[in-house]
């Protein structure tokens, strides 16, 4: 349900995979570079998607769900 799981971590993992870093600082610098390269619109869409998942979770009383089959506008 967390935006980090669905958006942030995959955004960081793909460009950084199979690379070796000499220090923790190098990891931080490269991670920050990737985060800054992500357009603001992607973060905005992430939050909209998170709200949809949040509403789905509430509507189903926390039960497992998959996909966007619930329409909250009806």
PDB file of C-alpha atoms in Angstrom:
ATOM      1  CA  UNK A   1       0.000   0.000   0.000  1.00  0.00           C
ATOM      2  CA  UNK A   2       2.915   2.357   0.667  1.00  0.00           C
ATOM      3  CA  UNK A   3       4.013   4.639  -2.192  1.00  0.00           C
ATOM      4  CA  UNK A   4       7.617   3.601  -1.541  1.00  0.00           C
ATOM      5  CA  UNK A   5       6.795  -0.016  -2.409  1.00  0.00           C
ATOM      6  CA  UNK A   6       4.913   0.736  -5.621  1.00  0.00           C
ATOM      7  CA  UNK A   7       6.768   3.776  -6.906  1.00  0.00           C
ATOM      8  CA  UNK A   8       9.929   4.907  -5.186  1.00  0.00           C
ATOM      9  CA  UNK A   9      11.907   1.685  -4.731  1.00  0.00           C
ATOM     10  CA  UNK A  10      11.351   0.415  -8.291  1.00  0.00           C
ATOM     11  CA  UNK A  11      12.366   3.863  -9.612  1.00  0.00           C
ATOM     12  CA  UNK A  12      15.646   3.574  -7.737  1.00  0.00           C
ATOM     13  CA  UNK A  13      16.336  -0.113  -8.248  1.00  0.00           C
ATOM     14  CA  UNK A  14      16.230  -0.207 -12.042  1.00  0.00           C
ATOM     15  CA  UNK A  15      18.856   2.456 -12.860  1.00  0.00           C
ATOM     16  CA  UNK A  16      21.122   1.459  -9.959  1.00  0.00           C
ATOM     17  CA  UNK A  17      21.079  -2.309 -10.380  1.00  0.00           C
ATOM     18  CA  UNK A  18      24.242  -4.167 -11.317  1.00  0.00           C
ATOM     19  CA  UNK A  19      26.346  -1.164 -10.284  1.00  0.00           C
ATOM     20  CA  UNK A  20      28.903  -1.209  -7.504  1.00  0.00           C
ATOM     21  CA  UNK A  21      29.511   1.797  -5.323  1.00  0.00           C
ATOM     22  CA  UNK A  22      32.651   2.507  -3.351  1.00  0.00           C
ATOM     23  CA  UNK A  23      30.900   4.093  -0.386  1.00  0.00           C
ATOM     24  CA  UNK A  24      27.582   4.834   1.281  1.00  0.00           C
ATOM     25  CA  UNK A  25      28.026   8.439   0.134  1.00  0.00           C
ATOM     26  CA  UNK A  26      28.241   7.289  -3.489  1.00  0.00           C
ATOM     27  CA  UNK A  27      25.011   5.340  -3.055  1.00  0.00           C
ATOM     28  CA  UNK A  28      23.315   8.401  -1.564  1.00  0.00           C
ATOM     29  CA  UNK A  29      24.567  10.695  -4.339  1.00  0.00           C
ATOM     30  CA  UNK A  30      23.451   8.368  -7.122  1.00  0.00           C
ATOM     31  CA  UNK A  31      20.083   7.719  -5.485  1.00  0.00           C
ATOM     32  CA  UNK A  32      19.458  11.442  -5.098  1.00  0.00           C
ATOM     33  CA  UNK A  33      20.441  12.011  -8.726  1.00  0.00           C
ATOM     34  CA  UNK A  34      17.862   9.426  -9.852  1.00  0.00           C
ATOM     35  CA  UNK A  35      15.158  10.904  -7.621  1.00  0.00           C
ATOM     36  CA  UNK A  36      15.797  14.407  -8.970  1.00  0.00           C
ATOM     37  CA  UNK A  37      15.625  13.091 -12.543  1.00  0.00           C
ATOM     38  CA  UNK A  38      12.065  11.881 -11.919  1.00  0.00           C
ATOM     39  CA  UNK A  39       9.559  14.491 -13.111  1.00  0.00           C
ATOM     40  CA  UNK A  40       7.207  16.077 -10.590  1.00  0.00           C
ATOM     41  CA  UNK A  41       4.233  14.735 -12.549  1.00  0.00           C
ATOM     42  CA  UNK A  42       5.352  11.184 -11.745  1.00  0.00           C
ATOM     43  CA  UNK A  43       5.276  11.939  -8.015  1.00  0.00           C
ATOM     44  CA  UNK A  44       1.832  13.532  -8.399  1.00  0.00           C
ATOM     45  CA  UNK A  45       0.524  10.457 -10.225  1.00  0.00           C
ATOM     46  CA  UNK A  46       2.023   8.249  -7.515  1.00  0.00           C
ATOM     47  CA  UNK A  47       0.013  10.084  -4.867  1.00  0.00           C
ATOM     48  CA  UNK A  48      -3.200   9.829  -6.922  1.00  0.00           C
ATOM     49  CA  UNK A  49      -2.644   6.085  -7.305  1.00  0.00           C
ATOM     50  CA  UNK A  50      -1.969   5.802  -3.576  1.00  0.00           C
ATOM     51  CA  UNK A  51      -5.306   7.475  -2.791  1.00  0.00           C
ATOM     52  CA  UNK A  52      -7.055   4.922  -5.052  1.00  0.00           C
ATOM     53  CA  UNK A  53      -5.375   2.028  -3.212  1.00  0.00           C
ATOM     54  CA  UNK A  54      -6.236   3.642   0.112  1.00  0.00           C
ATOM     55  CA  UNK A  55      -9.935   3.920  -0.832  1.00  0.00           C
ATOM     56  CA  UNK A  56      -9.949   0.329  -2.107  1.00  0.00           C
ATOM     57  CA  UNK A  57      -8.517  -0.876   1.186  1.00  0.00           C
ATOM     58  CA  UNK A  58     -11.151   1.046   3.161  1.00  0.00           C
ATOM     59  CA  UNK A  59     -14.021  -0.126   0.930  1.00  0.00           C
ATOM     60  CA  UNK A  60     -12.988  -3.755   1.336  1.00  0.00           C
ATOM     61  CA  UNK A  61     -12.368  -3.479   5.101  1.00  0.00           C
ATOM     62  CA  UNK A  62      -8.681  -4.196   4.610  1.00  0.00           C
ATOM     63  CA  UNK A  63      -9.237  -7.374   2.566  1.00  0.00           C
ATOM     64  CA  UNK A  64      -6.841  -8.223  -0.256  1.00  0.00           C
ATOM     65  CA  UNK A  65      -7.629  -6.590  -3.589  1.00  0.00           C
ATOM     66  CA  UNK A  66      -5.967  -6.446  -6.976  1.00  0.00           C
ATOM     67  CA  UNK A  67      -6.499  -3.911  -9.743  1.00  0.00           C
ATOM     68  CA  UNK A  68      -8.817  -0.927 -10.013  1.00  0.00           C
ATOM     69  CA  UNK A  69     -12.201  -2.673 -10.253  1.00  0.00           C
ATOM     70  CA  UNK A  70     -13.923  -0.492  -7.643  1.00  0.00           C
ATOM     71  CA  UNK A  71     -15.501   2.743  -8.870  1.00  0.00           C
ATOM     72  CA  UNK A  72     -15.794   5.258  -6.021  1.00  0.00           C
ATOM     73  CA  UNK A  73     -17.571   7.855  -8.161  1.00  0.00           C
ATOM     74  CA  UNK A  74     -20.814   5.879  -8.298  1.00  0.00           C
TER      75      UNK A  74
END
